[in-house]
mmCIF file of C-alpha atoms in Angstrom:
data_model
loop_
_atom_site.group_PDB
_atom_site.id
_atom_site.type_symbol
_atom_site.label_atom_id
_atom_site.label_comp_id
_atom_site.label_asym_id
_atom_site.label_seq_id
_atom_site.Cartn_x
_atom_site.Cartn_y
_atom_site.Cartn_z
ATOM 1 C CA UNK A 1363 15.673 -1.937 1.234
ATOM 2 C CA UNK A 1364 12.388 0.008 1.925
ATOM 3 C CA UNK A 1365 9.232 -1.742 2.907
ATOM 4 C CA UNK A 1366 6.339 -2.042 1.036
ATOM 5 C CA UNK A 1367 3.017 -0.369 2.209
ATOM 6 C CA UNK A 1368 -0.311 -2.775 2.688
ATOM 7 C CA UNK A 1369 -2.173 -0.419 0.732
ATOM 8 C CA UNK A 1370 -1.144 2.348 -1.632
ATOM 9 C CA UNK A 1371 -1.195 6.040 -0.078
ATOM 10 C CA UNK A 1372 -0.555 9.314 -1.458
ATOM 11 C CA UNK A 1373 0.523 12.426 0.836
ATOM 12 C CA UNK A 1374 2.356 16.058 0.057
ATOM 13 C CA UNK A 1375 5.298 15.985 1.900
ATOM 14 C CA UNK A 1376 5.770 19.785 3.746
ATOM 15 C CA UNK A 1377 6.913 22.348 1.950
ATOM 16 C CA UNK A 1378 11.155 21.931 1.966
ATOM 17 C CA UNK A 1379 11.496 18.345 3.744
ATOM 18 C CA UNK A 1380 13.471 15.902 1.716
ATOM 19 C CA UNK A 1381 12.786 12.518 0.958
ATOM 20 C CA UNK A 1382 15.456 10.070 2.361
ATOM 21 C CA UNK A 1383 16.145 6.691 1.697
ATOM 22 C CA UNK A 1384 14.258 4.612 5.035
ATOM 23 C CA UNK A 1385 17.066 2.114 4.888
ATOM 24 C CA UNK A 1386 19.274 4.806 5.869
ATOM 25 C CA UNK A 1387 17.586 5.895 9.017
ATOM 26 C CA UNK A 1388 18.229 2.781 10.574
ATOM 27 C CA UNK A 1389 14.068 2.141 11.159
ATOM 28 C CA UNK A 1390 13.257 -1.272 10.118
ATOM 29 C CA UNK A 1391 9.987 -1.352 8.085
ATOM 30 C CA UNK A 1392 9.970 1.957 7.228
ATOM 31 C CA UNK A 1393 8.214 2.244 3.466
ATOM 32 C CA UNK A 1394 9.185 5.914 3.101
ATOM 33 C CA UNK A 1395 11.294 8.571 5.059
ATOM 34 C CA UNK A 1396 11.832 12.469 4.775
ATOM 35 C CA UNK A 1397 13.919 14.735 6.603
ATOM 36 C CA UNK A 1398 14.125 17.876 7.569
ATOM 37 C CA UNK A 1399 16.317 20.698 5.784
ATOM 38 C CA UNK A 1400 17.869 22.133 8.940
ATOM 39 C CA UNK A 1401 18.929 19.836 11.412
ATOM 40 C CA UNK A 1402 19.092 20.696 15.084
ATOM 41 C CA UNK A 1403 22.320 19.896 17.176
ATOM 42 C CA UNK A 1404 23.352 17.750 14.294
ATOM 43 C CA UNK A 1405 20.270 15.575 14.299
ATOM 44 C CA UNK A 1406 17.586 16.131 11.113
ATOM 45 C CA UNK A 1407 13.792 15.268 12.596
ATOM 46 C CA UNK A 1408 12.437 13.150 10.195
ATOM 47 C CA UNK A 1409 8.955 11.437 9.016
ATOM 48 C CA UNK A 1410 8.175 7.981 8.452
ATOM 49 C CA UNK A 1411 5.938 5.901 7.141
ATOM 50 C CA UNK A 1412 5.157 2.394 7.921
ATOM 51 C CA UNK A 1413 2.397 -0.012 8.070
ATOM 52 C CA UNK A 1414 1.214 -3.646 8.186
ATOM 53 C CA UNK A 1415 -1.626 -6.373 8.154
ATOM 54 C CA UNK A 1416 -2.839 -7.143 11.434
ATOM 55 C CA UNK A 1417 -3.571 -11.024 12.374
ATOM 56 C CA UNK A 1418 -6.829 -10.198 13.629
ATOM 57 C CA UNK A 1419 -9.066 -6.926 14.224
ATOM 58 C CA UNK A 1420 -6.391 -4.630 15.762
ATOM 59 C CA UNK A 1421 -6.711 -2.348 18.712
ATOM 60 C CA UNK A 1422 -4.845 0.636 17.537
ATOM 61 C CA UNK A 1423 -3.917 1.053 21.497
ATOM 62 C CA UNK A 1424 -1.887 -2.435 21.248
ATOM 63 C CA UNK A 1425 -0.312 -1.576 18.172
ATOM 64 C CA UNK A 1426 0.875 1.551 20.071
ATOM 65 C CA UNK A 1427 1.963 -0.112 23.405
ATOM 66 C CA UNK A 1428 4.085 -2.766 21.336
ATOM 67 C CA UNK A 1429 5.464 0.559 19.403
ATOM 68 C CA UNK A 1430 6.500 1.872 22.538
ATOM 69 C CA UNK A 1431 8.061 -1.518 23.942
ATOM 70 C CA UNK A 1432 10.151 -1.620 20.606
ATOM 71 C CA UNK A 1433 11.639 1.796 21.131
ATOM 72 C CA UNK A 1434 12.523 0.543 25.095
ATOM 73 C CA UNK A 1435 14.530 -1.956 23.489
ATOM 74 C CA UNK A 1436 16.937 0.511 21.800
ATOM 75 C CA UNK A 1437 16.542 3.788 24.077
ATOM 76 C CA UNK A 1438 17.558 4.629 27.207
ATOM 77 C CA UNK A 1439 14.373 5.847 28.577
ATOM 78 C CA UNK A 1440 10.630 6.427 27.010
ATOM 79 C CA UNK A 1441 7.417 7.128 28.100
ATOM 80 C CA UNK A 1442 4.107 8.400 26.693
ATOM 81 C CA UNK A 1443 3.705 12.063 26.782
ATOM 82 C CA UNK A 1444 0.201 11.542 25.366
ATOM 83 C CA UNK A 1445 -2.103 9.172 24.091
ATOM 84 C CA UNK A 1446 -5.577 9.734 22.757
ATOM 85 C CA UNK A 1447 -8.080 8.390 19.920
ATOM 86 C CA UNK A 1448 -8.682 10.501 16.576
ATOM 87 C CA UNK A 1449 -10.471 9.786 13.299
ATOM 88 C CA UNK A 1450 -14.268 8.221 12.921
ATOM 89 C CA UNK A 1451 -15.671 5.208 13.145
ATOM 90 C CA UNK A 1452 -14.954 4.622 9.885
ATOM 91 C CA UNK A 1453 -11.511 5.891 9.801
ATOM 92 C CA UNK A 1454 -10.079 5.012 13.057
ATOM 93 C CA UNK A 1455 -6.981 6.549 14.497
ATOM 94 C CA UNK A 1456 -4.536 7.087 17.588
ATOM 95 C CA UNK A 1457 -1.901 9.624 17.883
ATOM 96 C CA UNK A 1458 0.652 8.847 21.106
ATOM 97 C CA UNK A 1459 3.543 11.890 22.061
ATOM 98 C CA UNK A 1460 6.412 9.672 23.007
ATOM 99 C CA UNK A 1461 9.366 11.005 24.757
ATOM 100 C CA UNK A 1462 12.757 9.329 24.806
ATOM 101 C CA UNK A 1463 16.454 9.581 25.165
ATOM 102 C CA UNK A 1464 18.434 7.975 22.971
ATOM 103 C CA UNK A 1465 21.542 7.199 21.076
ATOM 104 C CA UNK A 1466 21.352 9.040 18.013
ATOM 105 C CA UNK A 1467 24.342 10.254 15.216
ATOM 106 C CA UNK A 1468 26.805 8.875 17.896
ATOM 107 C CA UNK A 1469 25.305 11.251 20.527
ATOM 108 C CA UNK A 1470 22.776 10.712 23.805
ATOM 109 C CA UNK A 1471 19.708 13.038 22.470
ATOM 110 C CA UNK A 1472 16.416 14.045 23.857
ATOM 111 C CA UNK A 1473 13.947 13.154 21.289
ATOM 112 C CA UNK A 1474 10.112 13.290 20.881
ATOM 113 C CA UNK A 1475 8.466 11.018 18.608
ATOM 114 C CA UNK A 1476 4.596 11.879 17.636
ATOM 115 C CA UNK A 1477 2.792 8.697 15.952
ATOM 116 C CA UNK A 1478 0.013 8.776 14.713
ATOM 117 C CA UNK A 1479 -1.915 5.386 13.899
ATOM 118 C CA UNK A 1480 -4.800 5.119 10.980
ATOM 119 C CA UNK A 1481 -6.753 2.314 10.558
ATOM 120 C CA UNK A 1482 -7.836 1.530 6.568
ATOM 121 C CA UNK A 1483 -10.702 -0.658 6.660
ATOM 122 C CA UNK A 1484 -11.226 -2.631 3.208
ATOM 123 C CA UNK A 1485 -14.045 -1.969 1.589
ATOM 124 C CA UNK A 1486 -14.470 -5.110 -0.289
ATOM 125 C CA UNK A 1487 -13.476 -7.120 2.803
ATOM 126 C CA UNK A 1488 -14.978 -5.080 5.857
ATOM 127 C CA UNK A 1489 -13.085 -7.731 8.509
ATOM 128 C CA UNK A 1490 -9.796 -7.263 6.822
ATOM 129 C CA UNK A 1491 -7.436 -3.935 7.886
ATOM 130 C CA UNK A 1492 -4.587 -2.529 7.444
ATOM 131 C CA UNK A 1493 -2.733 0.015 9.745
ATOM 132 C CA UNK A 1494 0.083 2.938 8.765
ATOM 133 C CA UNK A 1495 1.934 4.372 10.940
ATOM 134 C CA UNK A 1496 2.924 8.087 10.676
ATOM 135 C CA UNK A 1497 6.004 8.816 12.806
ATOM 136 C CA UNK A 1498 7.427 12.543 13.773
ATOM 137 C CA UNK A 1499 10.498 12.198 15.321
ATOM 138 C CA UNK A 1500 12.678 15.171 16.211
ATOM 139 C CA UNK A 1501 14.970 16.397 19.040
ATOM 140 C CA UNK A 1502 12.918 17.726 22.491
ATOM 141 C CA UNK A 1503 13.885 21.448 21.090
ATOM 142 C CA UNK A 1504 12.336 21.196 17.718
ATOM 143 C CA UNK A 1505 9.285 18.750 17.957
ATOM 144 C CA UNK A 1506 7.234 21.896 18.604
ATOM 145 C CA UNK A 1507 8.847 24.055 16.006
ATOM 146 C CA UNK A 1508 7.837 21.056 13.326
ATOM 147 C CA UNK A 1509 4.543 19.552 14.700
ATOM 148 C CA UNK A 1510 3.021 22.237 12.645
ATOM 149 C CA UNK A 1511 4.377 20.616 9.216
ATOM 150 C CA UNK A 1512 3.926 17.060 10.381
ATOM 151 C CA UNK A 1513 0.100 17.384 11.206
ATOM 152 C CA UNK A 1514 -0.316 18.900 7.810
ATOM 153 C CA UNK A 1515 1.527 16.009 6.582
ATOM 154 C CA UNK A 1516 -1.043 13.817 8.158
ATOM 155 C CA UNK A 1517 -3.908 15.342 7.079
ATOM 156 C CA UNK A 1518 -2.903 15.260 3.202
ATOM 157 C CA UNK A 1519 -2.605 11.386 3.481
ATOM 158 C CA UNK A 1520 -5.320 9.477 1.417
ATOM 159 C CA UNK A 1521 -5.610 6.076 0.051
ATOM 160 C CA UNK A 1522 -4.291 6.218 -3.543
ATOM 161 C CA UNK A 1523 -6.853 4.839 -5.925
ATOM 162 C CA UNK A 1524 -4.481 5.091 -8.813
ATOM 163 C CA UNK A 1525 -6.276 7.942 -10.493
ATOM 164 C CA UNK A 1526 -4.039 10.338 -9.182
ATOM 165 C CA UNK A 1527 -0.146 10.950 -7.877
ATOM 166 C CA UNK A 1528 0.577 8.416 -5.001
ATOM 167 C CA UNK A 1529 3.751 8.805 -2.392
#
């Protein structure tokens, strides 16, 4: 069963990727998945979305390092391509480059996983937050053929106020 978002979001997925049911992608916590229309080797790069309640203030850098000692759980071998901060003050965000090798459709795989981190601040409650997680992940030989779509994924993500389409 799909997970439920802390806070409603709305986004255009890119033009051709299909949404997938998260439960099927075997990624725990996922609130909503797409793939893409042509795999490569077999294996269809996909997006997810995901997100939570922090206990306390976050540091988007934690969030990222437990990310990464999740994935080392389940892959062979990962390590961060890239990390770097993004956003505002107001909007905070971290995107991390991840590669890993990994089981995948019954085959070992090269994989790189973008993520990219946002921090929603509540407006009501400026101490409370709530973090998505954006999540690229496709094989080593077409991550750079579908970054392209992904960051235009990420930049058509807003909070959904409810006066307009949502997710």
């Amino acid at each position: 069963m799909p997970a439920t978002l802390p806070v409603p979001i709305g986004f255009s997925l890119p033009d051709g990727w299909l949404p997938a049911r998260p439960d099927g992608l075997d990624a725990e916590g996922v609130a909503f998945a797409a793939v893409h229309p042509r795999p490569d080797a077999g294996y269809a790069a996909s997006i997810t979305v995901d997100g939570g309640f922090p206990d306390a203030p976050p540091a988007l850098a934690e969030l990222a390092d437990a990310s990464v000692e999740r994935l080392r759980g389940t892959a062979a071998q990962v390590e961060v391509a890239d990390r770097r901060e993004a956003g505002s003050a107001d909007a905070p965000a971290l995107v991390q480059r991840l590669s890993l090798s990994a089981v995948a459709g019954g085959s070992r795989r090269d994989l790189v996983q973008s993520q990219v981190y946002l921090l929603l601040k509540d407006v009501a409650a400026p101490l409370a937050s709530a973090v998505i997680r954006l999540t690229l992940t496709a094989t080593a030989a077409q991550h750079d053929a579908v970054l392209g779509e992904f960051q235009d994924f990420v930049r058509s993500v807003r909070p959904d106020t409810g006066t307009g389409a949502g997710t």
